[in-house]
mmCIF file of C-alpha atoms in Angstrom:
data_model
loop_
_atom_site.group_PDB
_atom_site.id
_atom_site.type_symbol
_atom_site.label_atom_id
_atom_site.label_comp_id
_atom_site.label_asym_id
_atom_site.label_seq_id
_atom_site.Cartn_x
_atom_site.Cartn_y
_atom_site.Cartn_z
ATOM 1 C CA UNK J 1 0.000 0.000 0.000
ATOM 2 C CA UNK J 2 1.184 3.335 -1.236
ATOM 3 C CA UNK J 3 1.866 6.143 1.348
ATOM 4 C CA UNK J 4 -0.024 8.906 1.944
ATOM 5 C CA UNK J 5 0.856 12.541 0.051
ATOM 6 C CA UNK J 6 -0.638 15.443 1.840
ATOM 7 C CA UNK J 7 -3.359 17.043 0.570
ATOM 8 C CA UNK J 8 -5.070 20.259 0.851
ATOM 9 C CA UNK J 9 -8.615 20.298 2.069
ATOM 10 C CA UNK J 10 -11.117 23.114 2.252
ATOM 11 C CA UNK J 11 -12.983 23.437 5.064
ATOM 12 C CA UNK J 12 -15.826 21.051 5.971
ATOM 13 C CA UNK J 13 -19.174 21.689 6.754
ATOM 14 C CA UNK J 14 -19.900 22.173 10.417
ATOM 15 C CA UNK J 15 -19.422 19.262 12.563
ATOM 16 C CA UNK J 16 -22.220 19.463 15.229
ATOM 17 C CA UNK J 17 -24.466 16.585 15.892
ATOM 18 C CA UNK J 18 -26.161 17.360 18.661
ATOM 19 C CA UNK J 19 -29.673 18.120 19.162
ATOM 20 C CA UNK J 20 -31.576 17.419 16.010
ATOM 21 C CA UNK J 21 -29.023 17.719 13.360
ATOM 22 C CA UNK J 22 -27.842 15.074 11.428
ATOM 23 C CA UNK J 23 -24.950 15.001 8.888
ATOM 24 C CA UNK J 24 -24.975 11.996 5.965
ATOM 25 C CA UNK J 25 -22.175 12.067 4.022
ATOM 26 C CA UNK J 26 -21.636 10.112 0.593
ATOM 27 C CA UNK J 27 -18.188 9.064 -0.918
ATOM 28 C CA UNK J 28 -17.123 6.895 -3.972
ATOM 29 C CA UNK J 29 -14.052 5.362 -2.748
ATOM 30 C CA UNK J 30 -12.877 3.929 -5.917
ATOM 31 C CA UNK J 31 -12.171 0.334 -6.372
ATOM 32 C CA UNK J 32 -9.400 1.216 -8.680
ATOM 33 C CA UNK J 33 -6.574 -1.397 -8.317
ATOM 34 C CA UNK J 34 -4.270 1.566 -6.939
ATOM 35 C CA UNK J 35 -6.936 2.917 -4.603
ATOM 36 C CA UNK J 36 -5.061 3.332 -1.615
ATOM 37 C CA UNK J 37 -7.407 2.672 1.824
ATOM 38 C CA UNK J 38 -5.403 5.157 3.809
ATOM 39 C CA UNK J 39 -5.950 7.730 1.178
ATOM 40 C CA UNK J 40 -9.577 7.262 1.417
ATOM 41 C CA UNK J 41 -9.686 7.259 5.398
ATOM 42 C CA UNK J 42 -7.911 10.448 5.321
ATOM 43 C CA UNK J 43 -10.533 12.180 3.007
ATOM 44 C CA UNK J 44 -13.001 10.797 5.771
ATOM 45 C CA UNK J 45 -11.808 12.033 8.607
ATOM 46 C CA UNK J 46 -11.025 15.577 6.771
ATOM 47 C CA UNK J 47 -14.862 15.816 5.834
ATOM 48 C CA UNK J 48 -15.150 16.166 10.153
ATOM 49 C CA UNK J 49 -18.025 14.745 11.760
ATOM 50 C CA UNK J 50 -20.741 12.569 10.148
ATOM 51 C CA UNK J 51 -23.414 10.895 11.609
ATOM 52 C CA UNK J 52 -23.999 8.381 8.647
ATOM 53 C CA UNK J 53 -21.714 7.848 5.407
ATOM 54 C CA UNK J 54 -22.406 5.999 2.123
ATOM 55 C CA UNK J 55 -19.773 4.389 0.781
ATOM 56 C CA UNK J 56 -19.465 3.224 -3.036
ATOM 57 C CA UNK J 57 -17.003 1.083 -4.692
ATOM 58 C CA UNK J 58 -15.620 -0.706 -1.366
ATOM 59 C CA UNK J 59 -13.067 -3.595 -1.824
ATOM 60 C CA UNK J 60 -14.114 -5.445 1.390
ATOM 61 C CA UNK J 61 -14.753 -5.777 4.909
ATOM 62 C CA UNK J 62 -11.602 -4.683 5.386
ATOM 63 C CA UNK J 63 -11.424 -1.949 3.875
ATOM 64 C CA UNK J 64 -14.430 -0.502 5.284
ATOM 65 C CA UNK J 65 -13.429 -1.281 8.625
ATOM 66 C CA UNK J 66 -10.743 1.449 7.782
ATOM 67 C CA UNK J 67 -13.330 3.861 7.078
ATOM 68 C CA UNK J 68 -15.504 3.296 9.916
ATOM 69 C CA UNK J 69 -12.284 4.090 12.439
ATOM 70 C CA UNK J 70 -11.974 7.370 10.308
ATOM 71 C CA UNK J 71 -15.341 8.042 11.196
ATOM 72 C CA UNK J 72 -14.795 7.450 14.353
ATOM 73 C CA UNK J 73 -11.450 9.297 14.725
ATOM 74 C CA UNK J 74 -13.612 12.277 14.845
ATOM 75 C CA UNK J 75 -16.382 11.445 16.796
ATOM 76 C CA UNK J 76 -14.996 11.948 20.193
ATOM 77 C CA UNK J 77 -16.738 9.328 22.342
ATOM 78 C CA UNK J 78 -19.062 8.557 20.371
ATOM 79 C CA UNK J 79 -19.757 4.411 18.564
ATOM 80 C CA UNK J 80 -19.572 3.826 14.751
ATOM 81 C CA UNK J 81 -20.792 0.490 12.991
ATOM 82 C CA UNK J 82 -20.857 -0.660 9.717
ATOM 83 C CA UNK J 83 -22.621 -2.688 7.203
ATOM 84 C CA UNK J 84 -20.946 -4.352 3.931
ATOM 85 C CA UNK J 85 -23.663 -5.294 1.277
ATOM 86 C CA UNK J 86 -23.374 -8.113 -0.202
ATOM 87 C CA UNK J 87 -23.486 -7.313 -4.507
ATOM 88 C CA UNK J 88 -20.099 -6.004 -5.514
ATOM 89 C CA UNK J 89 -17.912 -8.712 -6.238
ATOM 90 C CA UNK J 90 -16.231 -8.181 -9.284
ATOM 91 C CA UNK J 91 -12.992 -11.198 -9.698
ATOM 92 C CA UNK J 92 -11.212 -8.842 -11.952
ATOM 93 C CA UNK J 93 -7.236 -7.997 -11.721
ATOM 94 C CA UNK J 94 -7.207 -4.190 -12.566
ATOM 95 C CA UNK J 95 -10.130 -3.540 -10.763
ATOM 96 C CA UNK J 96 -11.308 -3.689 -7.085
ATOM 97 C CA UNK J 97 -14.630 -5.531 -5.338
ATOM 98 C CA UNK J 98 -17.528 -2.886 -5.808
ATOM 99 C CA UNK J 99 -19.345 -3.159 -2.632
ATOM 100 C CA UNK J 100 -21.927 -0.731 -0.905
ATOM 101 C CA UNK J 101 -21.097 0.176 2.290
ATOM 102 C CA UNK J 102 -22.793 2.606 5.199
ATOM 103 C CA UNK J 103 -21.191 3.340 8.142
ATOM 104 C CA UNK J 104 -23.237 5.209 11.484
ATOM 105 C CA UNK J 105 -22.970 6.879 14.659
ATOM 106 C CA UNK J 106 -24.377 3.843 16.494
ATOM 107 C CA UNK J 107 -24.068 6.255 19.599
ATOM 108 C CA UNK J 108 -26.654 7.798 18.695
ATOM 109 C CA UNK J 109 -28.363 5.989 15.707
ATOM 110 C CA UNK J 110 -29.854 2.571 16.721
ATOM 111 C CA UNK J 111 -30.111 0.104 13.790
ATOM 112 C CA UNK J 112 -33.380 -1.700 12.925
ATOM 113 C CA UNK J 113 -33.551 -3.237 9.698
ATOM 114 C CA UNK J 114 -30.953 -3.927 6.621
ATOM 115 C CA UNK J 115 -32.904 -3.929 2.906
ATOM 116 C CA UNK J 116 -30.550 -5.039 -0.046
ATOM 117 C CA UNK J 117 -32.686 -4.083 -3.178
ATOM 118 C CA UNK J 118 -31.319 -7.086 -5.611
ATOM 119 C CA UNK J 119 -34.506 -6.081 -8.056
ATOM 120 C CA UNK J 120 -31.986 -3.283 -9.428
ATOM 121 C CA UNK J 121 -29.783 -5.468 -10.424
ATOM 122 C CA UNK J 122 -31.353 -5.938 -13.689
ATOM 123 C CA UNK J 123 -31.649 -4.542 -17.475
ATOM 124 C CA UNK J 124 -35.041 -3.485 -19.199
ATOM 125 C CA UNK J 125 -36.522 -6.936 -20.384
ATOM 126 C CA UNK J 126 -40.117 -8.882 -19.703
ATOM 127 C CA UNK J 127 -41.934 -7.976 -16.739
ATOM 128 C CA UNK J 128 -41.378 -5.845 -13.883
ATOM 129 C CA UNK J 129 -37.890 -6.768 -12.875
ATOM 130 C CA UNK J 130 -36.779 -6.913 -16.071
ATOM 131 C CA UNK J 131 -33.302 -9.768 -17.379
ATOM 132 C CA UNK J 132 -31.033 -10.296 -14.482
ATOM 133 C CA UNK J 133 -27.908 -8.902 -14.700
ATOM 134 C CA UNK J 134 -25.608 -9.739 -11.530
ATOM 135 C CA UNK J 135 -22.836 -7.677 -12.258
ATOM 136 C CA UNK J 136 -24.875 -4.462 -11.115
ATOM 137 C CA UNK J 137 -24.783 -3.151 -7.756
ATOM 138 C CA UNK J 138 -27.922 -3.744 -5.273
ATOM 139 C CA UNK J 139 -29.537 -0.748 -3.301
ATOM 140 C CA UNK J 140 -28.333 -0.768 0.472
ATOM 141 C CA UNK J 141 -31.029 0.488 2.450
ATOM 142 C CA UNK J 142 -31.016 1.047 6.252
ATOM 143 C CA UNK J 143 -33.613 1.868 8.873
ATOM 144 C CA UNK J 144 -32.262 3.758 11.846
ATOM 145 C CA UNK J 145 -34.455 5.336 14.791
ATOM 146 C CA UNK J 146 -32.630 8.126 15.932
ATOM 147 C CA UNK J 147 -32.151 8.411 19.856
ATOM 148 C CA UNK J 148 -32.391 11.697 19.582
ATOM 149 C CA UNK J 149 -35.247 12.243 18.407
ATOM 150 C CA UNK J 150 -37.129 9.004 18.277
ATOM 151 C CA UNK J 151 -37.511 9.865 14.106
ATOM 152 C CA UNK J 152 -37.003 6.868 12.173
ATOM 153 C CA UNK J 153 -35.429 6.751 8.729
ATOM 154 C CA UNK J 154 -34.098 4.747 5.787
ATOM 155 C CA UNK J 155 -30.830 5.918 4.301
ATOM 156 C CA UNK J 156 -30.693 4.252 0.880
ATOM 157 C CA UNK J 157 -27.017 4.010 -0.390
ATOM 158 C CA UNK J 158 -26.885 3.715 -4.798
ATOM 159 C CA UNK J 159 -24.936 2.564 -7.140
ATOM 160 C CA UNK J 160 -26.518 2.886 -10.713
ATOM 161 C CA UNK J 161 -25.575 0.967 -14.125
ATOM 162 C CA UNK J 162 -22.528 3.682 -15.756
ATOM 163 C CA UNK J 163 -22.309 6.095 -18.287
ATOM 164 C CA UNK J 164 -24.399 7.025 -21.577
ATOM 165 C CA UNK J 165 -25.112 3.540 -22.760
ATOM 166 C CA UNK J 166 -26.654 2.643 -19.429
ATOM 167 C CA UNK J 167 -28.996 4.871 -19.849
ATOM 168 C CA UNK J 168 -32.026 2.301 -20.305
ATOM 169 C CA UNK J 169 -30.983 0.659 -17.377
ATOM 170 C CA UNK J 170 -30.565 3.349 -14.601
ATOM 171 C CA UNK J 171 -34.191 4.217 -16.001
ATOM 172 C CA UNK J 172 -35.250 0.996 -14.970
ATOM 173 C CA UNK J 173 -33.513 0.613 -11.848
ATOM 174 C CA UNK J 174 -35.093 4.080 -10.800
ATOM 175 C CA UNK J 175 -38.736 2.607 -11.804
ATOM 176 C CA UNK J 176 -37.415 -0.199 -8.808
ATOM 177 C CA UNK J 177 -36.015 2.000 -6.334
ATOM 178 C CA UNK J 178 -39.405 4.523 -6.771
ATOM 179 C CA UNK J 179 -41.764 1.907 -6.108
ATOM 180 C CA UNK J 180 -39.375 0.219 -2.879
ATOM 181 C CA UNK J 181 -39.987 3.874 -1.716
ATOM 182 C CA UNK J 182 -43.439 4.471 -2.044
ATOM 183 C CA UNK J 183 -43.608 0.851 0.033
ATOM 184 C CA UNK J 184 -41.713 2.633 2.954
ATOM 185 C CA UNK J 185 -43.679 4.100 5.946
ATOM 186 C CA UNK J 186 -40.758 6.367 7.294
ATOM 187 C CA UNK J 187 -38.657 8.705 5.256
ATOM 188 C CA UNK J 188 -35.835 8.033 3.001
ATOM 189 C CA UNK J 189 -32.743 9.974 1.939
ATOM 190 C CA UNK J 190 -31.308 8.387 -0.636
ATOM 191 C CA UNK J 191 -27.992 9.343 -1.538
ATOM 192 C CA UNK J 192 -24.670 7.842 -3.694
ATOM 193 C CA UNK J 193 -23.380 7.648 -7.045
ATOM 194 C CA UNK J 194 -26.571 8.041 -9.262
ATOM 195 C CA UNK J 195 -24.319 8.535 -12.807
ATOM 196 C CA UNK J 196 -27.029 10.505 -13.801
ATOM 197 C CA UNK J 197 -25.089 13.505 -14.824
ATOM 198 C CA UNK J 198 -26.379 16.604 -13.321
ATOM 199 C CA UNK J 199 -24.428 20.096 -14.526
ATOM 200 C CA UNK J 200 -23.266 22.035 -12.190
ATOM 201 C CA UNK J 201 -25.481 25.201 -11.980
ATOM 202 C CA UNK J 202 -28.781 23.898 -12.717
ATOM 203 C CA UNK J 203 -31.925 24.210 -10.655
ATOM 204 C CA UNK J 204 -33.696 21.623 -11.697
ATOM 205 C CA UNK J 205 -31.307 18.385 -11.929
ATOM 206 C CA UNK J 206 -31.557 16.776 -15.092
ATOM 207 C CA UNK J 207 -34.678 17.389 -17.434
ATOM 208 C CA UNK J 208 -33.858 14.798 -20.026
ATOM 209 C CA UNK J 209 -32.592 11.308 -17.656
ATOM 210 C CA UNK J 210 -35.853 9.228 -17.250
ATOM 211 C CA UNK J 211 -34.106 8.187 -14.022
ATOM 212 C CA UNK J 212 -33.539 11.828 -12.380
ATOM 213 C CA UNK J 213 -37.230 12.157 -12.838
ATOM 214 C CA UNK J 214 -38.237 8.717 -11.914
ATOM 215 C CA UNK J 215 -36.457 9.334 -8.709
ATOM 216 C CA UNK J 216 -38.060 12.989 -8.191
ATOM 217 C CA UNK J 217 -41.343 11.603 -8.722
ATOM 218 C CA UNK J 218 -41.315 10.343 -5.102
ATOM 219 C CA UNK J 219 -38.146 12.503 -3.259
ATOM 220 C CA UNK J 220 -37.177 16.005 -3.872
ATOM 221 C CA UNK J 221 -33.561 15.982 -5.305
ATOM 222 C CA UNK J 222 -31.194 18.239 -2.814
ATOM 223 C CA UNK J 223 -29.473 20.687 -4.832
ATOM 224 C CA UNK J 224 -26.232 21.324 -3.536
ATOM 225 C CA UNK J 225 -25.325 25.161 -2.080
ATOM 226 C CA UNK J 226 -21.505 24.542 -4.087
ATOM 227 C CA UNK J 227 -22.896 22.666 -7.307
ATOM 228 C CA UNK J 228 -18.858 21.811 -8.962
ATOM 229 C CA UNK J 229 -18.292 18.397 -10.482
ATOM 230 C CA UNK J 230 -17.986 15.834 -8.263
ATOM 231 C CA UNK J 231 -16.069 13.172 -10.066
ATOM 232 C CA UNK J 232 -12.487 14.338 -11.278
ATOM 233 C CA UNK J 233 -12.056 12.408 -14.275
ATOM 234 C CA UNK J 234 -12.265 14.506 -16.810
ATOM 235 C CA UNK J 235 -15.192 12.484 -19.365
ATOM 236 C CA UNK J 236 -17.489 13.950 -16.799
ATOM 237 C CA UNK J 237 -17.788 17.449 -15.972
ATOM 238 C CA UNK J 238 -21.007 16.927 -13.725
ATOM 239 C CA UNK J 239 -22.369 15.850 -10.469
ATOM 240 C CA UNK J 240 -23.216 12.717 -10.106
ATOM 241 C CA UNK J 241 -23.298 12.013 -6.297
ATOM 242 C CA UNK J 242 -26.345 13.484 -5.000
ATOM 243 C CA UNK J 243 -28.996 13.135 -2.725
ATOM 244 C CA UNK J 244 -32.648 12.913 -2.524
ATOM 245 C CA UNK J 245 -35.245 13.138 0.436
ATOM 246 C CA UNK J 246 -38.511 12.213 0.488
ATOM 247 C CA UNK J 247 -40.961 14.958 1.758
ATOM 248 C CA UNK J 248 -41.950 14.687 5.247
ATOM 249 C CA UNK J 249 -42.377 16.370 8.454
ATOM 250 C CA UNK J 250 -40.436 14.796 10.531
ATOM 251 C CA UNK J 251 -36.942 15.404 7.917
ATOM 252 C CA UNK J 252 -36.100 18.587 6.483
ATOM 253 C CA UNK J 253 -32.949 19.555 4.587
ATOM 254 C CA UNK J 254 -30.838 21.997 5.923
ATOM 255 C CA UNK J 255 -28.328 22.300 2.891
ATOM 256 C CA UNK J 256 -25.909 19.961 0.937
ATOM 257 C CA UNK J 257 -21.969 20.739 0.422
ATOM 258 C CA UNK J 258 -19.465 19.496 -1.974
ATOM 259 C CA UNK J 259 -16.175 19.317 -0.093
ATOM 260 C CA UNK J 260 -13.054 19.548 -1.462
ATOM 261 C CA UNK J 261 -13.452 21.444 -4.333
ATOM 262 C CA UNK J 262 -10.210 22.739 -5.238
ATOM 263 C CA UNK J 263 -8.634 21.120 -8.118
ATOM 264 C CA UNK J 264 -5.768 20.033 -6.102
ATOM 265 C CA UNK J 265 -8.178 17.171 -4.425
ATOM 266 C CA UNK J 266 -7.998 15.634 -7.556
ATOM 267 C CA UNK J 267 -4.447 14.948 -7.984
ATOM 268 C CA UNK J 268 -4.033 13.046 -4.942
ATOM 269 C CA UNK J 269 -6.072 10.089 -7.127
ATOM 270 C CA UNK J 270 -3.346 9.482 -8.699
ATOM 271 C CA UNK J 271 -1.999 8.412 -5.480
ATOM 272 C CA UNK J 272 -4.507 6.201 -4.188
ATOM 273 C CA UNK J 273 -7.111 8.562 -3.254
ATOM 274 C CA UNK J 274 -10.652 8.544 -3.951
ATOM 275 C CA UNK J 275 -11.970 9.755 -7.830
ATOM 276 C CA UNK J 276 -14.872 11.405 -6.234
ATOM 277 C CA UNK J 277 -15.514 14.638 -3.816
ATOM 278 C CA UNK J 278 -17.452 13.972 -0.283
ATOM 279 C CA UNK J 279 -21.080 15.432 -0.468
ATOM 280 C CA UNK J 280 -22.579 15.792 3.009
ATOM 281 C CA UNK J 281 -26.309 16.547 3.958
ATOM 282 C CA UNK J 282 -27.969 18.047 6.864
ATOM 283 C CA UNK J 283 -30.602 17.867 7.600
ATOM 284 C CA UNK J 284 -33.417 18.869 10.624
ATOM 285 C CA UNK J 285 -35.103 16.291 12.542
#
């Protein structure tokens, strides 16, 4: 494992968690075969405190073991968990395992129920669930009740089908997650990488993806108070890690950040660290 370059970090969104705030943070780690899992904690524990994070592209267990003691690093006294889904696995030499993960402040956050969506891993085809296609990710949902509070919640952690040809298919994925959502009887932020480009700037998301507006059909998409890019490769010069919230009373948004926005974030990839920026949520309870 490669060591760790510095790198310069903006500042991260404010790291209170008491009362009724709560901070979910999203990250594609890369499964890259250079990814380096120190790299990645140390974008973590930069981002400050976070109450929940969704991780994409995750090797293993392992690995996101490292991530939950970065999340933990900075949460004083406070518990963090994790859960490791179980699509992902990918048996290729230049590239990593692709696992969902979601680690949480189980301080404060008490854990009641683990849904892994395997219905999205499919293509358009006969009937609702369309052909089978086991190399896509699943959805990792989990249902929290927050101590707090006594709100409880689904985060929904995503990993949709890639680029322009998949367009089809993170259509039909959406049509999956939507109705899994309207089934829920508690809100659900659903957050991760969506590849459903979204340019930076606009207001309404994106007009022309049948899955953006799928997914807004039953959440409100979170537009971000920063809207840069948020992967740095350069063959996409969108956002694609977003979030979404379904409307209720008992969650409200208080704003969304892109961290590390400075083009210098981006160079550290080349040394292991993560192809994506941090997004983090807060949101009211």
């Amino acid at each position: 494992m490669r060591s760790l370059i510095p790198i310069v970090f903006l500042a991260a969104i404010s790291t209170s968690a008491a009362g009724q705030e709560l901070i979910v943070g999203t990250l594609n780690a890369e499964s890259a075969s250079d990814t380096n899992e120190i790299a990645v904690s140390q974008v973590i524990r930069d981002a400050g405190f976070v109450d929940v994070w969704a991780f994409q592209e995750v090797e293993d267990l392992e690995a996101l073991t490292e991530y939950t003691v970065a999340a933990g690093a900075v949460g004083g006294r406070k518990s963090f968990r994790r859960e490791l889904s179980t699509s992902g696995e990918i048996g290729s030499q230049h590239r990593k395992n692709d696992h969902l993960g979601i680690v949480y402040n189980s301080s404060r956050l008490r854990h009641v129920e683990t849904v892994e969506l395997h219905g999205v891993r499919s293509r358009p085809g006969t009937g609702r669930l369309g052909d089978p296609d086991w190399g896509l990710r699943g959805v990792l949902f989990m249902r929290f009740f927050d101590r707090d509070t006594s709100t409880e919640f689904y985060v929904g952690n995503v990993h949709l089908k890639c680029c322009g040809d998949g367009k089809d298919t993170r259509a039909h994925q959406a049509e999956i997650i939507k109705q899994w959502i309207e089934r829920s009887d508690v809100p659900v932020i659903l957050t991760g990488d969506f590849n459903i480009p979204v340019e930076p700037g606009s207001t309404d998301g994106n007009t022309s993806s049948d899955a953006f507006q799928t997914l807004a059909s039953v959440s409100k998409w979170l537009a971000p108070s920063n809207p840069v890019k948020t992967q740095c490769s350069d063959r996409f010069d969108s956002m694609l890690d977003l979030f979404f919230l379904t409307e209720n009373a008992d969650i409200e948004p208080i704003d969304v950040k892109i961290l590390n926005s400075a083009p210098a974030y981006c160079d550290a990839e080349k040394s292991g660290g993560p192809d994506h920026r941090p997004v983090l949520a807060r949101f009211a309870l």
